[in-house]
Coordinates of C-alpha atoms in Angstrom, one line a residue:
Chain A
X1 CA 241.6 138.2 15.6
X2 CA 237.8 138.6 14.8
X3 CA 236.3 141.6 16.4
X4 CA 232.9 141.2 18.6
X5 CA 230.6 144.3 17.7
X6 CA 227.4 144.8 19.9
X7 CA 224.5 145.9 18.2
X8 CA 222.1 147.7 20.7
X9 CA 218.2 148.2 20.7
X10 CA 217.3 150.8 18.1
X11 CA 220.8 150.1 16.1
X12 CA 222.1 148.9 13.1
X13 CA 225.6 147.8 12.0
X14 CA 226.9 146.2 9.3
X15 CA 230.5 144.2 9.4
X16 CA 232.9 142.4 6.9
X17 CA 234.5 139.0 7.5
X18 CA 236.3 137.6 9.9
X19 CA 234.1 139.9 12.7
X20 CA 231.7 139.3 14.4
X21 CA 228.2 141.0 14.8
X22 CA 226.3 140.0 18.2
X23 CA 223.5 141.1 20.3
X24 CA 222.7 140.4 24.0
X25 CA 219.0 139.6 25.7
X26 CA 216.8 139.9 23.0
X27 CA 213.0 140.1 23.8
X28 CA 209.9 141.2 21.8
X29 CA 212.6 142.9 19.5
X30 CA 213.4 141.2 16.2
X31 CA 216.6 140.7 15.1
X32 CA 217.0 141.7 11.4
X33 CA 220.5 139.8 10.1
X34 CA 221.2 139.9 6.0
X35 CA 224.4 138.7 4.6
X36 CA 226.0 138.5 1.2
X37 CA 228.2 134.9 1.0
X38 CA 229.9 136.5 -2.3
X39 CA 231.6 139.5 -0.7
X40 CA 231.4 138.0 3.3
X41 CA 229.7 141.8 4.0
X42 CA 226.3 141.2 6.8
X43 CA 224.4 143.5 8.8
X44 CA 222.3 143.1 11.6
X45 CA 219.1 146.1 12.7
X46 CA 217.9 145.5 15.9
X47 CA 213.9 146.4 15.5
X48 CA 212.0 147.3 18.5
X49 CA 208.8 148.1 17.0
X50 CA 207.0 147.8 13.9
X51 CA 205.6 150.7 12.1
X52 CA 206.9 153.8 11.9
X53 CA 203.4 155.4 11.0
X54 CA 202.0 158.5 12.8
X55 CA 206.0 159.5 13.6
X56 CA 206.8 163.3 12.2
X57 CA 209.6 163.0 10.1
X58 CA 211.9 165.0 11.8
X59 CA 211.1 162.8 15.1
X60 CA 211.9 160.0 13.3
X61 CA 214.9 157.5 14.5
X62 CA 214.7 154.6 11.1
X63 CA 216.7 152.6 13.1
X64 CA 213.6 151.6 15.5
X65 CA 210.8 150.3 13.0
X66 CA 210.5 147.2 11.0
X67 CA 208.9 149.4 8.2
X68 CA 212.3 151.6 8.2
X69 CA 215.1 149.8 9.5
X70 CA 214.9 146.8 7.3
X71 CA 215.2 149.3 4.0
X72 CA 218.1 150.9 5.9
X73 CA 219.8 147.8 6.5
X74 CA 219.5 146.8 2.7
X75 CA 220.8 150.2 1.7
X76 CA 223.8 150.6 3.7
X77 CA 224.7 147.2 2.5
X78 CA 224.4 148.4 -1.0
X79 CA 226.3 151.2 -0.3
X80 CA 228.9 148.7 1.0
X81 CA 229.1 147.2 -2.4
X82 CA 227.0 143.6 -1.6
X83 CA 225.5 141.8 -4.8
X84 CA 221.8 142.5 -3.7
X85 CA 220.8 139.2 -5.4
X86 CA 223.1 137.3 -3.1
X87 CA 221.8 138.7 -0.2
X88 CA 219.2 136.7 2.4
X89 CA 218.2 137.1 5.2
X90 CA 217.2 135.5 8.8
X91 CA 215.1 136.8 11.4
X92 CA 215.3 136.1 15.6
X93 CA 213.0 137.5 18.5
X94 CA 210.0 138.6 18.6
X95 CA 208.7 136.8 21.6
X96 CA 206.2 137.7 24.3
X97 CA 208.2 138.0 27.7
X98 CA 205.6 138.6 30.4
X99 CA 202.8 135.8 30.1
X100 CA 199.1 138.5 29.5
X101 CA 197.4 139.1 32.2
X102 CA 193.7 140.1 33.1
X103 CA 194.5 143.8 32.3
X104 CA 197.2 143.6 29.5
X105 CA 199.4 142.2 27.0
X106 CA 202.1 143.2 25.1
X107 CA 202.1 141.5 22.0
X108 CA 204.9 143.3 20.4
X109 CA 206.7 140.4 19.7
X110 CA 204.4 139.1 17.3
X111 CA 203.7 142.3 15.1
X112 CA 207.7 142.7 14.8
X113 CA 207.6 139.8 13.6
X114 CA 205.2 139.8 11.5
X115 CA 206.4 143.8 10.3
X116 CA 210.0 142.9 9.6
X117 CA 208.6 140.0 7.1
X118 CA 206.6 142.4 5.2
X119 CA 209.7 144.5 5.1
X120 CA 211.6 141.7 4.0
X121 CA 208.9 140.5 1.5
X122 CA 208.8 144.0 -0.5
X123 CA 213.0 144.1 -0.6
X124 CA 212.9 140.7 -2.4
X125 CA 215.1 139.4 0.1
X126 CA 214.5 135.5 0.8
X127 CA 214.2 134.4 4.8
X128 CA 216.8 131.5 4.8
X129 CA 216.3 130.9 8.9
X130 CA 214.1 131.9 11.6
X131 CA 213.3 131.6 15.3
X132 CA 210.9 133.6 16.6
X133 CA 208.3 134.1 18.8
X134 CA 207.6 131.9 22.3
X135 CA 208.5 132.9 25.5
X136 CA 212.4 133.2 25.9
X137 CA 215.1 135.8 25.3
X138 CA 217.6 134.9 22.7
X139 CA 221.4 136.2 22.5
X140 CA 223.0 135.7 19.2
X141 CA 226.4 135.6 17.2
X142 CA 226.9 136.5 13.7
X143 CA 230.0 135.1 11.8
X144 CA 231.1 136.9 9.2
X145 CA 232.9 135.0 8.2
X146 CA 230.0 131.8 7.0
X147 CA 227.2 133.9 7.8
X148 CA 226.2 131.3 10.5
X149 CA 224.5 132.4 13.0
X150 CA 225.0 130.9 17.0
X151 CA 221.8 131.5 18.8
X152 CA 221.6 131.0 22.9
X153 CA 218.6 130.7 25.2
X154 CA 218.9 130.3 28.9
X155 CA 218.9 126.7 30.0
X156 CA 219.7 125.5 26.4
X157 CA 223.1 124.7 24.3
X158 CA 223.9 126.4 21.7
X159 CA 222.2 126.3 18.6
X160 CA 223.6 127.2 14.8
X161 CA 221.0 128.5 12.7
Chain B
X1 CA 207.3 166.9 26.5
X2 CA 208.5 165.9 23.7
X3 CA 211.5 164.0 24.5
X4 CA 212.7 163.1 28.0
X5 CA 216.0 164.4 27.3
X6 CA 214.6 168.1 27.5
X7 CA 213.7 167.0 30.9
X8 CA 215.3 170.0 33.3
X9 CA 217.3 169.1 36.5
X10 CA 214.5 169.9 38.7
X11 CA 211.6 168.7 36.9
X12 CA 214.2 165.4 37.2
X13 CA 214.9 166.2 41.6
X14 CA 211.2 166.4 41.4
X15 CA 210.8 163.0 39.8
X16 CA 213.9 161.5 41.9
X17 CA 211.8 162.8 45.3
X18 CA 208.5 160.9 44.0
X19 CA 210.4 158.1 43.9
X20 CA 211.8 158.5 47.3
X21 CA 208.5 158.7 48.9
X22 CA 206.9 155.6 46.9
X23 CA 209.6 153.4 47.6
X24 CA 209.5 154.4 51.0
X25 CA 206.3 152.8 51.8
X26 CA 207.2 149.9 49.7
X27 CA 210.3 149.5 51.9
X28 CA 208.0 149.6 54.8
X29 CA 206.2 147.3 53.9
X30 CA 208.7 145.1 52.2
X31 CA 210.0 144.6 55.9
X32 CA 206.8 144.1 57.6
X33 CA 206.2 141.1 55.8
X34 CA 210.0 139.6 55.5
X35 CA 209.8 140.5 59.0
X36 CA 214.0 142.0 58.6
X37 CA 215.2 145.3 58.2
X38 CA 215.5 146.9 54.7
X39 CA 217.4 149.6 53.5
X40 CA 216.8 151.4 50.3
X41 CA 219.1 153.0 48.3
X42 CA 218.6 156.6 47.3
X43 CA 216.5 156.8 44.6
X44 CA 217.5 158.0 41.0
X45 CA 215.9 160.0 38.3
X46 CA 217.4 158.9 35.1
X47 CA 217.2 159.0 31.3
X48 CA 218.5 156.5 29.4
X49 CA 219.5 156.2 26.2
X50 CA 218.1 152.5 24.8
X51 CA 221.3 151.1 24.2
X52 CA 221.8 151.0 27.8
X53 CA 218.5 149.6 29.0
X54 CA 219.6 145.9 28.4
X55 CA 222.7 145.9 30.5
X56 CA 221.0 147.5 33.8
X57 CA 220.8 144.5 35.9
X58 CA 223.9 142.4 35.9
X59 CA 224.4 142.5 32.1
X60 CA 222.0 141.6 29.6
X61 CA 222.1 138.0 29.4
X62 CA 222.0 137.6 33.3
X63 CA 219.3 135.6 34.7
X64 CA 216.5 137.4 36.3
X65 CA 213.3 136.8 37.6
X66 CA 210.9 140.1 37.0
X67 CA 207.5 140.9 37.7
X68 CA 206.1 143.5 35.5
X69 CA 202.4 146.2 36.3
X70 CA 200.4 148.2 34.8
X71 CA 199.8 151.5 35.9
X72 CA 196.8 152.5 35.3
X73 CA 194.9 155.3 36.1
X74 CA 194.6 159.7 34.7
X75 CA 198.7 158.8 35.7
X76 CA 199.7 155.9 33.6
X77 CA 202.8 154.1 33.4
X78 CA 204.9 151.0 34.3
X79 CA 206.0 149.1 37.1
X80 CA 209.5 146.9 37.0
X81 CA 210.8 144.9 39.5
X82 CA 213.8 142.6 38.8
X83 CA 216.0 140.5 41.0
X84 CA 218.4 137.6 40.0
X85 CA 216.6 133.9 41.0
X86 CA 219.8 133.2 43.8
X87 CA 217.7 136.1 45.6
X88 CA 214.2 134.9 44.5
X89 CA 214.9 131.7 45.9
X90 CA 216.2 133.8 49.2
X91 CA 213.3 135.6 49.2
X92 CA 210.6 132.5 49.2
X93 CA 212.7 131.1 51.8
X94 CA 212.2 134.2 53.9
X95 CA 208.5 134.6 53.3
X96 CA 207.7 130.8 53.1
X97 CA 209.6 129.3 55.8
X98 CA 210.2 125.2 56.3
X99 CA 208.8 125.2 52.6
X100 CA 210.9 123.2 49.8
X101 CA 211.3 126.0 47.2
X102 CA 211.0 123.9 44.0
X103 CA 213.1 125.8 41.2
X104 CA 214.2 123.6 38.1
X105 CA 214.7 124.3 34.5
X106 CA 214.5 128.0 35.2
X107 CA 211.1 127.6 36.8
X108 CA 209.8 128.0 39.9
X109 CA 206.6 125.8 40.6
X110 CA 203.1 127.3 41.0
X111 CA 203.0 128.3 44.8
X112 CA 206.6 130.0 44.3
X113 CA 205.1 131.5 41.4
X114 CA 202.0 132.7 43.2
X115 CA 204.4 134.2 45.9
X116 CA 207.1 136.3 43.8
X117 CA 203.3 138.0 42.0
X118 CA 202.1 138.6 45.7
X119 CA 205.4 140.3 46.5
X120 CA 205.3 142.7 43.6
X121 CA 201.7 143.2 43.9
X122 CA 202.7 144.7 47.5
X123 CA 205.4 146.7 46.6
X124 CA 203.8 148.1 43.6
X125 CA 200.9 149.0 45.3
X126 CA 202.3 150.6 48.7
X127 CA 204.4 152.4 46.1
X128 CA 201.7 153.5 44.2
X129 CA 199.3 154.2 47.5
X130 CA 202.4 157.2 48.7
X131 CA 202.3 158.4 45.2
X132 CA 198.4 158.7 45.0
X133 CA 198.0 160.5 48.2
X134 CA 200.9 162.8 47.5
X135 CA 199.6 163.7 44.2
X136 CA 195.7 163.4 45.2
X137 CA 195.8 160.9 42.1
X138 CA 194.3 157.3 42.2
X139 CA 196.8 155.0 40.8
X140 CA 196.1 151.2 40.5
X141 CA 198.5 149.2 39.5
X142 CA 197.3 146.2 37.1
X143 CA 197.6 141.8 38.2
X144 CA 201.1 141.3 38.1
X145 CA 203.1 139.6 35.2
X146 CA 206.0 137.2 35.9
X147 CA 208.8 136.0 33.6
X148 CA 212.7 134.5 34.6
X149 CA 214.8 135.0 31.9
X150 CA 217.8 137.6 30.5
X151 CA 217.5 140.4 32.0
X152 CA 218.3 142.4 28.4
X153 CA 215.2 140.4 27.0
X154 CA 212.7 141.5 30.1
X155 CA 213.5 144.6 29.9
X156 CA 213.6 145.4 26.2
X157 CA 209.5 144.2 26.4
X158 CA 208.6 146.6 28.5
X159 CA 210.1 149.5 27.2
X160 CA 210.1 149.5 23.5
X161 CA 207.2 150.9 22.9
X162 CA 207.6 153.5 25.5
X163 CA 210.4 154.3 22.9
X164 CA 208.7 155.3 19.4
X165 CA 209.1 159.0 19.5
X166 CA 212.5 159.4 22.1
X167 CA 215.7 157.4 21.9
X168 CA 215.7 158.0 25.6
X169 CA 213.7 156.6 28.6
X170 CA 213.1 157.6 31.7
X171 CA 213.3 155.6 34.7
X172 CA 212.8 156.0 38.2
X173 CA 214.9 153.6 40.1
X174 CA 215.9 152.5 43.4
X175 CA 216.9 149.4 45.2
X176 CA 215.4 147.1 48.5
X177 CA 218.5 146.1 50.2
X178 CA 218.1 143.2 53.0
X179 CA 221.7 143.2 54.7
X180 CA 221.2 139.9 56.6
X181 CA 221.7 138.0 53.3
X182 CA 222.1 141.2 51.1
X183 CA 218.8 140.4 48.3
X184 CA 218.9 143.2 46.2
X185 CA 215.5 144.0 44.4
X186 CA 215.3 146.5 41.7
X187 CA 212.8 148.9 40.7
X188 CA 211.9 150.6 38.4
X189 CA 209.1 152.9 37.5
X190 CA 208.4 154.4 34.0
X191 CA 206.0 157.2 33.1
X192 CA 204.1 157.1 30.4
X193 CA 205.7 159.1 28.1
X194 CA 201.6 160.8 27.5
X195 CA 201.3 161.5 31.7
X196 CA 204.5 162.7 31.7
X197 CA 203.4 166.8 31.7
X198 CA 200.7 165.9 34.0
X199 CA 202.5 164.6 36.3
X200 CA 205.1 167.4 36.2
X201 CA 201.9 169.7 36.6
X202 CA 200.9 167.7 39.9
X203 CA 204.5 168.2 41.2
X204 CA 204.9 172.3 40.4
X205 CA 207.6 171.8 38.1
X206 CA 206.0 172.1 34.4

């Protein structure tokens, strides 16, 4: 029987085939997920903001920032033995919850986004799917097994990706 | 304070009784306008750590309407309220009565939408009114924001970047409890974490 591992805010975990990687509710965070068809090995880093910059070192959780947790995500992958070439990647979240108002708006979503691509960009590691932005949570599935990738949004079927 | 989770257990009684006292007055005035009688449960001074946030409200993927402030003022921070849409809809019956409460498609239409704001705009400001007298600090909250969707997903927006230097939050939280129907309505209140040692200066405990 597959196993269904949660990955939290701030987290990142990385799983082998048959399992199953999934995160619940996601916001303005952006879900990082790379996978390696060859040896069936994926991760996912759930990113809740995007630059690390301005953090002292020791303060510094890796595991939060686009600019850190992507690298981290690539490395412990390595370490698990994926061919780097094989690996891509697809990216989820990243949208703007509460509607701006006169006095505010939090447009975390977008630099996420926008963060985790650059992250992506210098790791040389293609985007093969996206879906981010808009206005509505996402919960998602990763299958080890194909990679494949079941996304949910309230008031929607589900969609593969 | 560098990290909410050196926070000591009376700097945290201290932040538990603020939160008594705020939601209070926004209990009082919760009932004067449903016109019922509203309990509250006892507030609670807690730090989180973010893995946690998501599931607070009936899980993360449960559907949720939540209206988010601003704090704004020398005391800054953020204002959260949260209840599941089967109590929304309660609600707008209570407040709007004979009124056909349109909800489809995970929407509520304009006037509905106008309501739920008003409501939180209420209880975020009586809150924030007790807390401004007792500390002698004007607090305003900001125009209300309003979203229905996972509750994991509201939530996350709020507090992530509350989160770049802790892997903790702090949240003061109680809950409006209408026994007639039982509507439960969350909220929660997070200091910034930059107002935090000013605020433990207003309330002796620095």
């Amino acid at each position: 029987m597959p196993e269904i591992y949660p990955v939290g805010m701030a987290d990142i975990r990385i799983a082998k085939a048959p399992d199953v990687l999934a995160v619940y509710g996601v916001g303005s965070c952006v879900i990082v997920a790379m996978y390696d068809p060859k040896t069936t090995i994926g991760g996912l880093a759930h990113v809740i903001l995007p630059d690390s910059t301005g953090i002292a070192p020791e303060r510094l959780n890796p595991k939060k920032f686009a600019d850190t947790a992507v690298p981290l995500l690539y490395q412990t992958l390595s370490h698990a033995g994926v061919y780097k070439s094989s690996l891509w990647a697809k990216v989820i979240g990243g949208a703007e919850m509460f509607p701006p108002t006169e006095d505010f708006s939090l447009n975390i979503g977008k630099k996420n986004t926008e963060a985790v691509h650059d992250a992506l960009r210098k790791l040389g590691v293609p985007v093969l799917a996206e879906d981010t932005g808009g206005t509505v949570g996402r919960s998602l599935e990763m299958r080890l097994d194909s990679g494949k990738i079941a996304l949910t949004v309230l008031g929607e079927s589900v969609r593969e990706l | 304070m560098d990290d909410v989770l050196n926070l000591t257990k009376r700097q945290l009684d201290a932040l538990r009784e603020l939160g008594n006292i705020g939601s209070g007055n926004a209990a009082t005035a919760l009932a004067q306008f449903l016109n019922r009688k509203i309990d509250m449960d006892v507030p609670s001074a807690k730090i989180l750590p973010l893995a946690e946030v998501s599931g607070l409200v009936g899980g993360p993927e449960q559907q949720v309407l939540g209206i988010f402030l601003k704090v704004m003022g020398q005391l800054s921070g953020r204002f959260i309220l949260l209840v599941p849409t089967s109590t929304a809809i309660k609600l707008l019956q209570a407040l709007m009565p004979g009124f056909e409460i349109n909800f489809s498609n995970g929407k509520f239409g304009e006037m509905e939408t106008s309501c739920m704001r008003e409501v939180g705009n209420i209880l975020a400001g009586s809150f924030l009114n007790a807390l401004s007298v007792l500390t002698r600090v004007p607090m305003l909250n900001s125009l209300p924001s309003m979203a229905i969707d996972m509750a994991g997903a509201l939530l996350d927006s709020v507090i992530s970047d509350m989160a770049a230097v802790s892997d903790h939050v702090l949240m003061i939280e109680t809950a409006f409890v209408e026994s007639q129907e039982n509507l439960r309505i969350h909220i929660f209140l997070l200091p910034d974490p930059a107002s935090l040692d000013r605020l433990l200066e207003i309330l002796g405990v620095k």
